[in-house]
C-alpha positions as a Python dict, from the first residue, in 0.01 Angstrom:
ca = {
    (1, 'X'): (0, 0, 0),
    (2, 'X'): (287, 213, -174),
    (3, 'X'): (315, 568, -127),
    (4, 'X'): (531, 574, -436),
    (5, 'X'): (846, 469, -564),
    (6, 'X'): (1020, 798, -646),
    (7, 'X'): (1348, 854, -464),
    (8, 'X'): (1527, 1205, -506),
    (9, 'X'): (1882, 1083, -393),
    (10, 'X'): (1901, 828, -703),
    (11, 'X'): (1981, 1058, -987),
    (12, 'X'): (2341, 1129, -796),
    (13, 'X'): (2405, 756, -803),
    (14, 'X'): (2250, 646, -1116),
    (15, 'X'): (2273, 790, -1460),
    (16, 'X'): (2077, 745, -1762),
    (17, 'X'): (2188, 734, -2108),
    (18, 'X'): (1858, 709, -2393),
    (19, 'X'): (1860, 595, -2748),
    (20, 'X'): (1557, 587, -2959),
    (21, 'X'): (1517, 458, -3345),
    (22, 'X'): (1409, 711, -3613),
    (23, 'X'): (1035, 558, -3579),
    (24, 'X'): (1004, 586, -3154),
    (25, 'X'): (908, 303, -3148),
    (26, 'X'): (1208, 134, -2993),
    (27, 'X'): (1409, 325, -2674),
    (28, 'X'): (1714, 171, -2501),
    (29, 'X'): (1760, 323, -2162),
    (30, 'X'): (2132, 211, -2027),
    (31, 'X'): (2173, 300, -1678),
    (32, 'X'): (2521, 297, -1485),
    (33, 'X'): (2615, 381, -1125),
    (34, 'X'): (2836, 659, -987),
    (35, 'X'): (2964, 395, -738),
    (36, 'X'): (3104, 692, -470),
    (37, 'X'): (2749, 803, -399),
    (38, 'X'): (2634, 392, -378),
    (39, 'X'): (2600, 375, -36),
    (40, 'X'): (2436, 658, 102),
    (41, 'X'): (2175, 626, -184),
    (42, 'X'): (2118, 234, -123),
    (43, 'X'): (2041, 378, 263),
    (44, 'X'): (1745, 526, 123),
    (45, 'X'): (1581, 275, -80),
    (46, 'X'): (1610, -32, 226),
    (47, 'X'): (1337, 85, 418),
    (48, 'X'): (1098, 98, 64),
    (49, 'X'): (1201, -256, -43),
    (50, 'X'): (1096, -329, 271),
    (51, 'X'): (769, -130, 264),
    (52, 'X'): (694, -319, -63),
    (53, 'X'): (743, -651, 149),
    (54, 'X'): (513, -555, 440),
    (55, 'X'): (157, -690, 235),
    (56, 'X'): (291, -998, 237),
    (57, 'X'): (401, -1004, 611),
    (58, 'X'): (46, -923, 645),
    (59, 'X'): (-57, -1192, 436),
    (60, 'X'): (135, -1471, 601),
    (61, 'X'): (9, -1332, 957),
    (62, 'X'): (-340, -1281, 869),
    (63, 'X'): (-486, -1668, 909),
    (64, 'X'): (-378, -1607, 1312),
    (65, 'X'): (-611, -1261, 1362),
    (66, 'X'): (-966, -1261, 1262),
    (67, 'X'): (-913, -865, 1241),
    (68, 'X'): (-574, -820, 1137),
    (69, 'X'): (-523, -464, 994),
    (70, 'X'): (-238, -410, 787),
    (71, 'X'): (-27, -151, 963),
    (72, 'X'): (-37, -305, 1303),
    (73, 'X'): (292, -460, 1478),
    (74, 'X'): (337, -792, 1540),
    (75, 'X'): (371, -865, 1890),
    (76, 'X'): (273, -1220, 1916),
    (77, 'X'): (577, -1490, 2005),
    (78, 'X'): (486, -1724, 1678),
    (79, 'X'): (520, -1514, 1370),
    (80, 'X'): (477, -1713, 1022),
    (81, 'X'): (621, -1378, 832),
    (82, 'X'): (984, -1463, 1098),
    (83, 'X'): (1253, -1433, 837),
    (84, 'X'): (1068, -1326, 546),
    (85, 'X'): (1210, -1224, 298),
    (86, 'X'): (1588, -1295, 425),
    (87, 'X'): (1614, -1649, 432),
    (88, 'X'): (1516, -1720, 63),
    (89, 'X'): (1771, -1825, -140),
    (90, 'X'): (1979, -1573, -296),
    (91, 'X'): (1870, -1609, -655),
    (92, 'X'): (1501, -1587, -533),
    (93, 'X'): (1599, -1241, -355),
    (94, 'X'): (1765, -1160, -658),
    (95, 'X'): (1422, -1228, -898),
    (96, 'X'): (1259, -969, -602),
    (97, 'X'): (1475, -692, -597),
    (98, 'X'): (1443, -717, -1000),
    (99, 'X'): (1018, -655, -960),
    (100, 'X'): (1138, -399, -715),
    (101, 'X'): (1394, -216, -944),
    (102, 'X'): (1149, -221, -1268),
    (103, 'X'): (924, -41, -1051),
    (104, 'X'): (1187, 210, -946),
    (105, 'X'): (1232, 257, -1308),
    (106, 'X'): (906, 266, -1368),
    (107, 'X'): (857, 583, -1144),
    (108, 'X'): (1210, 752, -1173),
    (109, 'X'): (1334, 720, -1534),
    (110, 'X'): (1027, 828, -1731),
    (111, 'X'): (999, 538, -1948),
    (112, 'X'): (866, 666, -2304),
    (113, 'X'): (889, 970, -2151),
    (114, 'X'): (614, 970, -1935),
    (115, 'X'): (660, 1111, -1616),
    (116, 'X'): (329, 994, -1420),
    (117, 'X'): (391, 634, -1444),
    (118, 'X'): (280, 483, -1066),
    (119, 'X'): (320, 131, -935),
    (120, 'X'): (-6, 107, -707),
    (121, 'X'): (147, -258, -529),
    (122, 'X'): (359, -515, -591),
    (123, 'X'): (246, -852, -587),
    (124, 'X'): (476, -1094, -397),
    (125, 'X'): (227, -1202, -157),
    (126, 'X'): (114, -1449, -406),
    (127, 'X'): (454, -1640, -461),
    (128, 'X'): (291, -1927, -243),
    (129, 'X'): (591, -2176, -313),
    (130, 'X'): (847, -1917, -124),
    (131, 'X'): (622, -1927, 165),
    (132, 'X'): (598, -2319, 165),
    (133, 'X'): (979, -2328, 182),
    (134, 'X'): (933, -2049, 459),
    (135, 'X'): (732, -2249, 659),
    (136, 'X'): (966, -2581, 597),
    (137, 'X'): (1234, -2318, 720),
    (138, 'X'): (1016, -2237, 1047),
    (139, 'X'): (970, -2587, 1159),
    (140, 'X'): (1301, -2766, 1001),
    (141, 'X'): (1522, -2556, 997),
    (142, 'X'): (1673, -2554, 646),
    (143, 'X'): (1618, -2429, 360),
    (144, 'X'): (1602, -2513, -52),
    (145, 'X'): (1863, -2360, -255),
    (146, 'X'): (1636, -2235, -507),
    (147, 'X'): (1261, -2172, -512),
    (148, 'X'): (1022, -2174, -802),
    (149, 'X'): (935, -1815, -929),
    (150, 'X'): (558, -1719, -937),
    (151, 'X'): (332, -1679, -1245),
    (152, 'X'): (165, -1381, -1340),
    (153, 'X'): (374, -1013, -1418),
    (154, 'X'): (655, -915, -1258),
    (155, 'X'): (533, -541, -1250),
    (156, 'X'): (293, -332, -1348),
    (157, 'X'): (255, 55, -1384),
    (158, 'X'): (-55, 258, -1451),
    (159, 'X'): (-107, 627, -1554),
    (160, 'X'): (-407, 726, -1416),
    (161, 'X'): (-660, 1002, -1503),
    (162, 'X'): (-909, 1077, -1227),
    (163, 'X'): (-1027, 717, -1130),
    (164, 'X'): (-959, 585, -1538),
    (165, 'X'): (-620, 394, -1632),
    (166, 'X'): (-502, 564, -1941),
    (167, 'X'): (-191, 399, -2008),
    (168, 'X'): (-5, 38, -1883),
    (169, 'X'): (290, -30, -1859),
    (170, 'X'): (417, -428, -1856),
    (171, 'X'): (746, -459, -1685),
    (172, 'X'): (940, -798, -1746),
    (173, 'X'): (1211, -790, -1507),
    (174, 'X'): (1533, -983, -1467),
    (175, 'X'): (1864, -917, -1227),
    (176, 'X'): (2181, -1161, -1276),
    (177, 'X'): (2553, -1101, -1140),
    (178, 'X'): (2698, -1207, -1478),
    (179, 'X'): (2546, -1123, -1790),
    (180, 'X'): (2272, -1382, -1926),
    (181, 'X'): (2190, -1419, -2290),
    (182, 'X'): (1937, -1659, -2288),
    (183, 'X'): (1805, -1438, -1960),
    (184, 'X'): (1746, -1154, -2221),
    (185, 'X'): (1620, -1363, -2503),
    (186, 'X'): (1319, -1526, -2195),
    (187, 'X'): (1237, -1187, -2117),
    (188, 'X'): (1183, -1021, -2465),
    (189, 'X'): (947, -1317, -2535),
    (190, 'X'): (768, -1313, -2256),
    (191, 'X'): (677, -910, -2318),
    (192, 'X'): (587, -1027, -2680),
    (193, 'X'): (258, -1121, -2487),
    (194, 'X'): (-54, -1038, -2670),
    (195, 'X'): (-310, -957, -2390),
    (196, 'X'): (-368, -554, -2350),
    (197, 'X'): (-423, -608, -1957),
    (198, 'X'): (-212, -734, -1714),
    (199, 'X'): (-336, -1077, -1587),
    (200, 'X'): (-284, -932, -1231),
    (201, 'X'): (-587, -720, -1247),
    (202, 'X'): (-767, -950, -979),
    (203, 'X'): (-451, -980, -773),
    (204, 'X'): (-362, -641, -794),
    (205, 'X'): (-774, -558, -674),
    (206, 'X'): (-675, -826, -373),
    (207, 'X'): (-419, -641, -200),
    (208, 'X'): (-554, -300, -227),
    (209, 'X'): (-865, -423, -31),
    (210, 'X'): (-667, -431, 251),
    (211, 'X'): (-547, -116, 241),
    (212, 'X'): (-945, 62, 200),
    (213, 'X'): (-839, 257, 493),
    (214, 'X'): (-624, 475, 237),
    (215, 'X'): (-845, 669, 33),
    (216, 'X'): (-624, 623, -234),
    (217, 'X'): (-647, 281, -262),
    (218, 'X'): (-1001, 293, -351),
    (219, 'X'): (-936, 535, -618),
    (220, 'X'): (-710, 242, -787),
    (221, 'X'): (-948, -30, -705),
    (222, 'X'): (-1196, 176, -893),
    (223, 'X'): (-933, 216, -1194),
    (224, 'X'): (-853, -148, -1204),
    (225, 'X'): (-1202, -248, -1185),
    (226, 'X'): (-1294, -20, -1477),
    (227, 'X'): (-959, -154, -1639),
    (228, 'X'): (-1092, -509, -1646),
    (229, 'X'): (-1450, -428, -1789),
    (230, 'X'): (-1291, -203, -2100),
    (231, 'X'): (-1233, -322, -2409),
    (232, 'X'): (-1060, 52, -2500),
    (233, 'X'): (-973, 418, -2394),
    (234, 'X'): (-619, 246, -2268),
    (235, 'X'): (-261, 177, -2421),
    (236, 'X'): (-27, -146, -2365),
    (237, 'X'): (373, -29, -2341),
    (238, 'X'): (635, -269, -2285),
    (239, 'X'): (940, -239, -2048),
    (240, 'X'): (1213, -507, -2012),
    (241, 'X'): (1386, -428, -1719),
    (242, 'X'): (1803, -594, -1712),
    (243, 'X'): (2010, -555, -1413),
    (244, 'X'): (2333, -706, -1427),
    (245, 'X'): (2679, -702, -1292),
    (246, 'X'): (2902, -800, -1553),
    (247, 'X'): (2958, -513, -1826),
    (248, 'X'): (3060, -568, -2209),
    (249, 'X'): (3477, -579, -2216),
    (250, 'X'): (3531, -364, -2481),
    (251, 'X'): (3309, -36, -2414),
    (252, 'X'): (3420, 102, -2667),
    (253, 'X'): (3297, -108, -2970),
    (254, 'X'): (2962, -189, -2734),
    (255, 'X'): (2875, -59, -2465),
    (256, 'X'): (2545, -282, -2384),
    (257, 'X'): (2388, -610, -2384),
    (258, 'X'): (2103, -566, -2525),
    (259, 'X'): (2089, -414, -2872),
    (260, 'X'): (2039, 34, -2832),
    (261, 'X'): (1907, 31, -3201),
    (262, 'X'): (1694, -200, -3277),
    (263, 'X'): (1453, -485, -3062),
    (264, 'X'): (1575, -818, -2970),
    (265, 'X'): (1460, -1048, -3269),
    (266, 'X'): (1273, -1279, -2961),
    (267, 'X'): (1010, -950, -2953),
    (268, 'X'): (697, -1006, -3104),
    (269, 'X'): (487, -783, -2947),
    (270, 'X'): (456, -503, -3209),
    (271, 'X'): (406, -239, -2969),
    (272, 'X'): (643, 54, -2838),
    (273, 'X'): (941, -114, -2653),
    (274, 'X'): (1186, -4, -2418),
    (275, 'X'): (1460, -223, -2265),
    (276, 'X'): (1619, -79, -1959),
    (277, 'X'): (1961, -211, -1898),
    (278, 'X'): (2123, -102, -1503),
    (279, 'X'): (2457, -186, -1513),
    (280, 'X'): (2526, -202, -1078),
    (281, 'X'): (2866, -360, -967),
    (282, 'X'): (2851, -607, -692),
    (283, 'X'): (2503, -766, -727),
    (284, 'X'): (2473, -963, -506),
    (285, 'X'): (2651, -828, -219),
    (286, 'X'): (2401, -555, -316),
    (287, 'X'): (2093, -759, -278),
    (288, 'X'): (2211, -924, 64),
    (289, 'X'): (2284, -577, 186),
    (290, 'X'): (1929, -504, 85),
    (291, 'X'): (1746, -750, 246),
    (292, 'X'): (1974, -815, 547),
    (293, 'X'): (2090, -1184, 384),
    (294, 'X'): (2347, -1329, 617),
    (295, 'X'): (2656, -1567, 392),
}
């Protein structure tokens, strides 16, 4: 269970630059670093990636204990969660800390200009074929070089009023080292979506039940509930979410990947969009540093 994604150190490391078109109903949000203030800001944000990880440490421990409850330490000599997440493959680390970021986003750079968007969980306990290669890992000893993403969104926020989701926001998310055309083109079709609910709903429902301790996770497994059974009262927004390491070379006749005026012709969605595009140097010595991924 989260206790929220906002982090007041990121705003000197990270700056935000907004375009919207004359109808608001496209936003481009291009976010670079200040890279001098990198590395006491990334200091902060470790121990939450790693908070967003623990549910599915839990998850892979659970089948031992009959009465497993989330926050307790692991103590026991076997441990099927030993070198989760760290031992995935770099480009699978990579597709996490992209869910991760959009929800940083999400929470910290007011997309649409909404302030109270919240990220209730994430849901990598269900990417079951990172967890077979884990377990290969375990007994084996090595290790794939690339493992199969898993279905279902890569990142949901909610704005909630009382116990009743008001607003959703869909969050497609992708993180390269070098820029990715056909990366951006994927993502923009895959927001074009035409369900108004996440698919996640039930998943979502899953892991807060194991957090029921925390009154506030029964205040979102109310929400969600209620989410499922409407029909209306609630509004889809859609967020792609592009970090990449590799920068346009000629600033200044573009200054982006992704288009700032207009959505990518792979959209279909015909709702509000807003692409987010981080521009981070270093990517994936980033990540590594992140999740403490040896070379």
């Amino acid at each position: 269970m989260l206790n929220g994604l906002k982090i007041q150190s990121l705003t000197s490391w990270l700056y935000s630059n907004v375009s919207e078109n004359l109808d608001k109903q496209y936003r481009h949000n291009l976010i670079k670093e200040e890279p001098s203030f990198r590395v006491n800001v990334i200091e902060d944000i470790k121990p939450i990636i790693q908070k967003a990880h623990d549910d599915t440490r839990f998850k892979l421990r659970e089948f031992l204990r009959d009465n497993l409850d989330p926050l307790d330490d692991w103590d026991d000599d076997v441990d099927p969660a030993e070198g989760y997440p760290e031992v995935l493959d770099l480009t699978t680390l990579k597709g996490y800390f992209g869910e991760f970021f959009s929800g940083i986003i999400a929470e910290n750079f007011a997309p649409f200009g909404e302030n109270n968007w919240r990220v209730p969980v994430f849901s990598f306990r269900f990417h079951n074929t990172a967890f077979d290669q884990l377990e290969m890992y375990r007994q084996t000893g090595s290790m794939k070089k690339a493992t199969y993403g898993r279905t279902g969104d890569d990142c949901v926020a909610f704005v909630l009023e009382g116990d009743t989701i008001v607003k959703i926001l869909f969050l497609e998310a992708k993180c390269t080292a070098k820029y990715d055309m056909s990366m951006i083109a994927d993502a923009h079709t895959k927001i074009s979506s035409s369900n108004q609910k996440p698919v996640e709903i039930m998943r979502l429902v899953e892991v807060l039940k194991a957090y029921r301790k925390n009154p506030e996770a029964n205040v979102w497994i109310t929400a969600l509930r209620k989410l499922y059974l409407s029909s209306d009262g609630f509004e889809r927004f859609d967020c792609i979410s592009y970090v990449c390491g590799q920068f346009p070379k000629r600033p200044k006749d573009k200054i982006s990947w992704i288009d700032r005026n207009k959505p990518h012709k792979n959209y279909l969605g015909g709702r509000r969009l807003e692409a987010v595009e981080v521009q981070l140097t270093n990517v994936d010595e980033l990540v590594r540093f992140l999740y403490g991924k040896e070379d």
